[in-house]
Each structure stands twice: as structure tokens, then as C-alpha cells.
Amino acid sequence: MPAIQINTGGLCHLEGNMIMEAVDAFDQAVGLENIDVIFIENVGNLVCPVDFDLGENLSIMILSVPEGDDKPIKYPGIFQHAGAQLLNKVDVAPAFDFDMDRYTKTLDDLNPQAPRFAVSARKGEGMDAWCDWLIGQIEQARA
Ligand SMILES: [Zn+2]
């Protein structure tokens, strides 16, 4: 799978012109007609990315269990903005005292309509449901 690194040059977020340059680079490298999906991994800042439209079809918030169940409370904007919520590393939740009820209740308040997926990329748990949903979104966007 081709990948292009976007250097933010010290910025704490990506901007649309950076994505435009990356899309041009994809076009030169493999031709856009040969690409079905472009995933944009934004930087780890949980505040700024909400304020910059990158032209994406869908925004997905990925939280890892070790980051803590308090992140939706501390950074509500990005959780409200997300079209889907992915919680990764659920296999290690007991070791991190991750309070699933607190996390779920906060998301119920912030963004009840966004689909949620609890996965473990390491163990494969929950990946079938996540991938099925993502494939459905891609097919819907094509139609
Ligand atoms: Zn920023």
C-alpha cells in the first residue's frame, strides 16, 4: 500500500493544502484512478484537527485504552466531530483501569449517533465488525 509522509514542519495539525500536495504526490506515484481510499492520519493533538477541514469524507477518532477513559471529557470537540469512534487496545483495559462505563457514558452525551467499535489490533478482537462497517462506508461513498 503506497504511503506518503506529510511533514507538518512543527505545526500541531494538518491543513488542507498539505493534503492537496499529498494527493498530487499519490497521483504522480500510482495514479489517482488506482486508489480507492486515502487514509489521513492526523497528528496526535486532540484539539486543533477539529478546526481544519481536510476535505475528508469521514473523520474517525481512534483512542487507545492506555490514553485513558478521561480523554472524551478533556477533549470533547474531537469526539463530537467524529463520524465514528474506534477504541483500540481493549485487550489491555484491565491493566490500565480503563473505565468502560465512564467512556461509554461520556460518548453517549457527546456523540450518541456515531458508531463505536472496540478493537484490539494486536489480537484481532472486534476487527471484523470494524472492517465490515468501513467497507460499507466506502461502498456508500462510491454509490
Ligand atoms: Zn494546531
PDB file of C-alpha atoms and ligand atoms in Angstrom:
ATOM      1  CA  MET A   1       0.000   0.000   0.000  1.00  0.00           C
ATOM      2  CA  PRO A   2       1.600   3.313  -1.003  1.00  0.00           C
ATOM      3  CA  ALA A   3       2.141   5.818   1.797  1.00  0.00           C
ATOM      4  CA  ILE A   4       3.211   9.437   1.762  1.00  0.00           C
ATOM      5  CA  GLN A   5       4.540  11.177   4.835  1.00  0.00           C
ATOM      6  CA  ILE A   6       3.223  14.673   5.350  1.00  0.00           C
ATOM      7  CA  ASN A   7       5.644  16.777   7.327  1.00  0.00           C
ATOM      8  CA  THR A   8       3.841  19.394   9.399  1.00  0.00           C
ATOM      9  CA  GLY A   9       7.094  21.331   9.919  1.00  0.00           C
ATOM     10  CA  GLY A  10       6.334  21.722  13.612  1.00  0.00           C
ATOM     11  CA  LEU A  11       2.640  22.545  13.252  1.00  0.00           C
ATOM     12  CA  CYS A  12       0.252  20.815  15.632  1.00  0.00           C
ATOM     13  CA  HIS A  13      -2.274  19.951  12.925  1.00  0.00           C
ATOM     14  CA  LEU A  14      -2.605  19.175   9.215  1.00  0.00           C
ATOM     15  CA  GLU A  15      -4.097  21.697   6.787  1.00  0.00           C
ATOM     16  CA  GLY A  16      -5.927  21.255   3.506  1.00  0.00           C
ATOM     17  CA  ASN A  17      -3.012  22.409   1.333  1.00  0.00           C
ATOM     18  CA  MET A  18      -0.825  19.658   2.852  1.00  0.00           C
ATOM     19  CA  ILE A  19      -3.418  17.068   1.864  1.00  0.00           C
ATOM     20  CA  MET A  20      -3.680  18.545  -1.633  1.00  0.00           C
ATOM     21  CA  GLU A  21       0.089  18.157  -2.069  1.00  0.00           C
ATOM     22  CA  ALA A  22      -0.089  14.578  -0.782  1.00  0.00           C
ATOM     23  CA  VAL A  23      -2.917  13.752  -3.203  1.00  0.00           C
ATOM     24  CA  ASP A  24      -0.815  15.181  -6.056  1.00  0.00           C
ATOM     25  CA  ALA A  25       2.094  13.005  -4.905  1.00  0.00           C
ATOM     26  CA  PHE A  26      -0.187   9.937  -4.889  1.00  0.00           C
ATOM     27  CA  ASP A  27      -1.349  10.845  -8.378  1.00  0.00           C
ATOM     28  CA  GLN A  28       2.229  11.049  -9.654  1.00  0.00           C
ATOM     29  CA  ALA A  29       3.262   7.865  -7.829  1.00  0.00           C
ATOM     30  CA  VAL A  30       0.416   5.493  -8.676  1.00  0.00           C
ATOM     31  CA  GLY A  31      -2.327   7.489 -10.434  1.00  0.00           C
ATOM     32  CA  LEU A  32      -5.462   8.511  -8.550  1.00  0.00           C
ATOM     33  CA  GLU A  33      -7.552   6.211 -10.748  1.00  0.00           C
ATOM     34  CA  ASN A  34      -5.812   3.309  -8.995  1.00  0.00           C
ATOM     35  CA  ILE A  35      -6.662   4.467  -5.474  1.00  0.00           C
ATOM     36  CA  ASP A  36      -9.882   3.511  -3.704  1.00  0.00           C
ATOM     37  CA  VAL A  37      -9.301   5.149  -0.333  1.00  0.00           C
ATOM     38  CA  ILE A  38      -6.868   7.615   1.168  1.00  0.00           C
ATOM     39  CA  PHE A  39      -6.428   7.426   4.930  1.00  0.00           C
ATOM     40  CA  ILE A  40      -5.127  10.611   6.517  1.00  0.00           C
ATOM     41  CA  GLU A  41      -3.566  10.071   9.911  1.00  0.00           C
ATOM     42  CA  ASN A  42      -3.640  13.409  11.642  1.00  0.00           C
ATOM     43  CA  VAL A  43      -1.164  14.334  14.370  1.00  0.00           C
ATOM     44  CA  GLY A  44      -1.775  13.338  17.962  1.00  0.00           C
ATOM     45  CA  ASN A  45      -3.113  16.717  19.074  1.00  0.00           C
ATOM     46  CA  LEU A  46      -6.760  16.297  20.115  1.00  0.00           C
ATOM     47  CA  VAL A  47      -7.722  19.971  19.831  1.00  0.00           C
ATOM     48  CA  CYS A  48      -6.658  21.589  16.523  1.00  0.00           C
ATOM     49  CA  PRO A  49      -7.645  18.879  13.996  1.00  0.00           C
ATOM     50  CA  VAL A  50     -11.339  19.668  14.550  1.00  0.00           C
ATOM     51  CA  ASP A  51     -10.871  23.203  13.217  1.00  0.00           C
ATOM     52  CA  PHE A  52      -9.265  22.312   9.875  1.00  0.00           C
ATOM     53  CA  ASP A  53     -11.275  20.843   7.020  1.00  0.00           C
ATOM     54  CA  LEU A  54      -9.042  18.393   5.145  1.00  0.00           C
ATOM     55  CA  GLY A  55     -11.690  17.516   2.594  1.00  0.00           C
ATOM     56  CA  GLU A  56     -12.254  14.121   4.145  1.00  0.00           C
ATOM     57  CA  ASN A  57     -15.430  12.105   3.629  1.00  0.00           C
ATOM     58  CA  LEU A  58     -15.359  10.807   7.158  1.00  0.00           C
ATOM     59  CA  SER A  59     -13.500  11.587  10.340  1.00  0.00           C
ATOM     60  CA  ILE A  60     -12.718   8.712  12.676  1.00  0.00           C
ATOM     61  CA  MET A  61     -11.441   9.205  16.209  1.00  0.00           C
ATOM     62  CA  ILE A  62      -9.108   6.441  17.364  1.00  0.00           C
ATOM     63  CA  LEU A  63      -8.454   6.329  21.081  1.00  0.00           C
ATOM     64  CA  SER A  64      -6.170   3.758  22.642  1.00  0.00           C
ATOM     65  CA  VAL A  65      -7.024   2.408  26.071  1.00  0.00           C
ATOM     66  CA  PRO A  66      -3.662   3.478  27.596  1.00  0.00           C
ATOM     67  CA  GLU A  67      -4.540   7.114  26.751  1.00  0.00           C
ATOM     68  CA  GLY A  68      -7.299   6.947  29.358  1.00  0.00           C
ATOM     69  CA  ASP A  69     -11.082   6.966  29.641  1.00  0.00           C
ATOM     70  CA  ASP A  70     -10.936  10.673  30.548  1.00  0.00           C
ATOM     71  CA  LYS A  71      -9.938  11.855  27.052  1.00  0.00           C
ATOM     72  CA  PRO A  72     -13.524  12.396  25.793  1.00  0.00           C
ATOM     73  CA  ILE A  73     -14.174  14.632  28.811  1.00  0.00           C
ATOM     74  CA  LYS A  74     -10.900  16.552  28.391  1.00  0.00           C
ATOM     75  CA  TYR A  75     -11.192  16.939  24.598  1.00  0.00           C
ATOM     76  CA  PRO A  76     -14.927  16.861  23.796  1.00  0.00           C
ATOM     77  CA  GLY A  77     -14.659  18.638  20.418  1.00  0.00           C
ATOM     78  CA  ILE A  78     -12.866  15.878  18.591  1.00  0.00           C
ATOM     79  CA  PHE A  79     -15.219  13.232  19.968  1.00  0.00           C
ATOM     80  CA  GLN A  80     -18.253  15.312  18.959  1.00  0.00           C
ATOM     81  CA  HIS A  81     -16.803  15.859  15.477  1.00  0.00           C
ATOM     82  CA  ALA A  82     -16.037  12.190  14.759  1.00  0.00           C
ATOM     83  CA  GLY A  83     -18.234  10.177  12.408  1.00  0.00           C
ATOM     84  CA  ALA A  84     -17.133   7.005  14.197  1.00  0.00           C
ATOM     85  CA  GLN A  85     -15.290   6.140  17.392  1.00  0.00           C
ATOM     86  CA  LEU A  86     -12.668   3.427  17.493  1.00  0.00           C
ATOM     87  CA  LEU A  87     -11.333   2.260  20.842  1.00  0.00           C
ATOM     88  CA  ASN A  88      -8.144   0.251  20.340  1.00  0.00           C
ATOM     89  CA  LYS A  89      -6.132  -1.948  22.691  1.00  0.00           C
ATOM     90  CA  VAL A  90      -9.216  -3.130  24.562  1.00  0.00           C
ATOM     91  CA  ASP A  91      -7.279  -6.289  25.434  1.00  0.00           C
ATOM     92  CA  VAL A  92      -5.211  -4.304  27.946  1.00  0.00           C
ATOM     93  CA  ALA A  93      -8.111  -2.371  29.506  1.00  0.00           C
ATOM     94  CA  PRO A  94      -7.870  -4.121  32.924  1.00  0.00           C
ATOM     95  CA  ALA A  95      -4.175  -3.242  33.246  1.00  0.00           C
ATOM     96  CA  PHE A  96      -4.940   0.447  32.698  1.00  0.00           C
ATOM     97  CA  ASP A  97      -8.012   0.695  34.930  1.00  0.00           C
ATOM     98  CA  PHE A  98      -9.929   1.875  31.876  1.00  0.00           C
ATOM     99  CA  ASP A  99     -13.493   2.596  32.985  1.00  0.00           C
ATOM    100  CA  MET A 100     -15.584   1.409  30.023  1.00  0.00           C
ATOM    101  CA  ASP A 101     -18.822   2.637  31.624  1.00  0.00           C
ATOM    102  CA  ARG A 102     -17.410   6.141  32.074  1.00  0.00           C
ATOM    103  CA  TYR A 103     -16.101   6.170  28.491  1.00  0.00           C
ATOM    104  CA  THR A 104     -19.442   4.919  27.113  1.00  0.00           C
ATOM    105  CA  LYS A 105     -21.492   7.386  29.167  1.00  0.00           C
ATOM    106  CA  THR A 106     -19.354  10.310  28.010  1.00  0.00           C
ATOM    107  CA  LEU A 107     -19.711   9.313  24.361  1.00  0.00           C
ATOM    108  CA  ASP A 108     -23.467   8.861  24.882  1.00  0.00           C
ATOM    109  CA  ASP A 109     -23.556  12.508  25.952  1.00  0.00           C
ATOM    110  CA  LEU A 110     -21.134  13.898  23.335  1.00  0.00           C
ATOM    111  CA  ASN A 111     -21.929  11.973  20.172  1.00  0.00           C
ATOM    112  CA  PRO A 112     -24.574   9.278  20.554  1.00  0.00           C
ATOM    113  CA  GLN A 113     -25.110   8.823  16.792  1.00  0.00           C
ATOM    114  CA  ALA A 114     -21.506   7.897  15.881  1.00  0.00           C
ATOM    115  CA  PRO A 115     -20.936   4.154  15.576  1.00  0.00           C
ATOM    116  CA  ARG A 116     -18.443   2.755  18.097  1.00  0.00           C
ATOM    117  CA  PHE A 117     -16.026  -0.097  17.727  1.00  0.00           C
ATOM    118  CA  ALA A 118     -13.940  -1.696  20.469  1.00  0.00           C
ATOM    119  CA  VAL A 119     -10.976  -3.473  18.939  1.00  0.00           C
ATOM    120  CA  SER A 120      -7.630  -4.986  19.652  1.00  0.00           C
ATOM    121  CA  ALA A 121      -5.392  -4.587  16.619  1.00  0.00           C
ATOM    122  CA  ARG A 122      -2.896  -6.928  18.288  1.00  0.00           C
ATOM    123  CA  LYS A 123      -5.337  -9.768  18.965  1.00  0.00           C
ATOM    124  CA  GLY A 124      -7.847  -9.104  16.187  1.00  0.00           C
ATOM    125  CA  GLU A 125     -10.783  -8.674  18.551  1.00  0.00           C
ATOM    126  CA  GLY A 126     -13.586  -6.586  17.023  1.00  0.00           C
ATOM    127  CA  MET A 127     -11.782  -6.126  13.713  1.00  0.00           C
ATOM    128  CA  ASP A 128     -14.387  -7.927  11.594  1.00  0.00           C
ATOM    129  CA  ALA A 129     -17.185  -5.574  12.672  1.00  0.00           C
ATOM    130  CA  TRP A 130     -14.937  -2.528  12.215  1.00  0.00           C
ATOM    131  CA  CYS A 131     -13.763  -3.593   8.746  1.00  0.00           C
ATOM    132  CA  ASP A 132     -17.285  -4.526   7.638  1.00  0.00           C
ATOM    133  CA  TRP A 133     -18.548  -1.099   8.669  1.00  0.00           C
ATOM    134  CA  LEU A 134     -15.632   0.666   6.962  1.00  0.00           C
ATOM    135  CA  ILE A 135     -16.146  -1.287   3.735  1.00  0.00           C
ATOM    136  CA  GLY A 136     -19.841  -0.326   3.873  1.00  0.00           C
ATOM    137  CA  GLN A 137     -18.874   3.339   4.199  1.00  0.00           C
ATOM    138  CA  ILE A 138     -16.551   3.083   1.199  1.00  0.00           C
ATOM    139  CA  GLU A 139     -19.235   1.391  -0.892  1.00  0.00           C
ATOM    140  CA  GLN A 140     -21.754   4.046   0.150  1.00  0.00           C
ATOM    141  CA  ALA A 141     -19.344   6.838  -0.871  1.00  0.00           C
ATOM    142  CA  ARG A 142     -18.789   5.224  -4.272  1.00  0.00           C
ATOM    143  CA  ALA A 143     -22.524   4.922  -4.969  1.00  0.00           C
TER     144      ALA A 143
HETATM  145 ZN    ZN B   1      -2.791  23.197  15.693  1.00  0.00          ZN
END
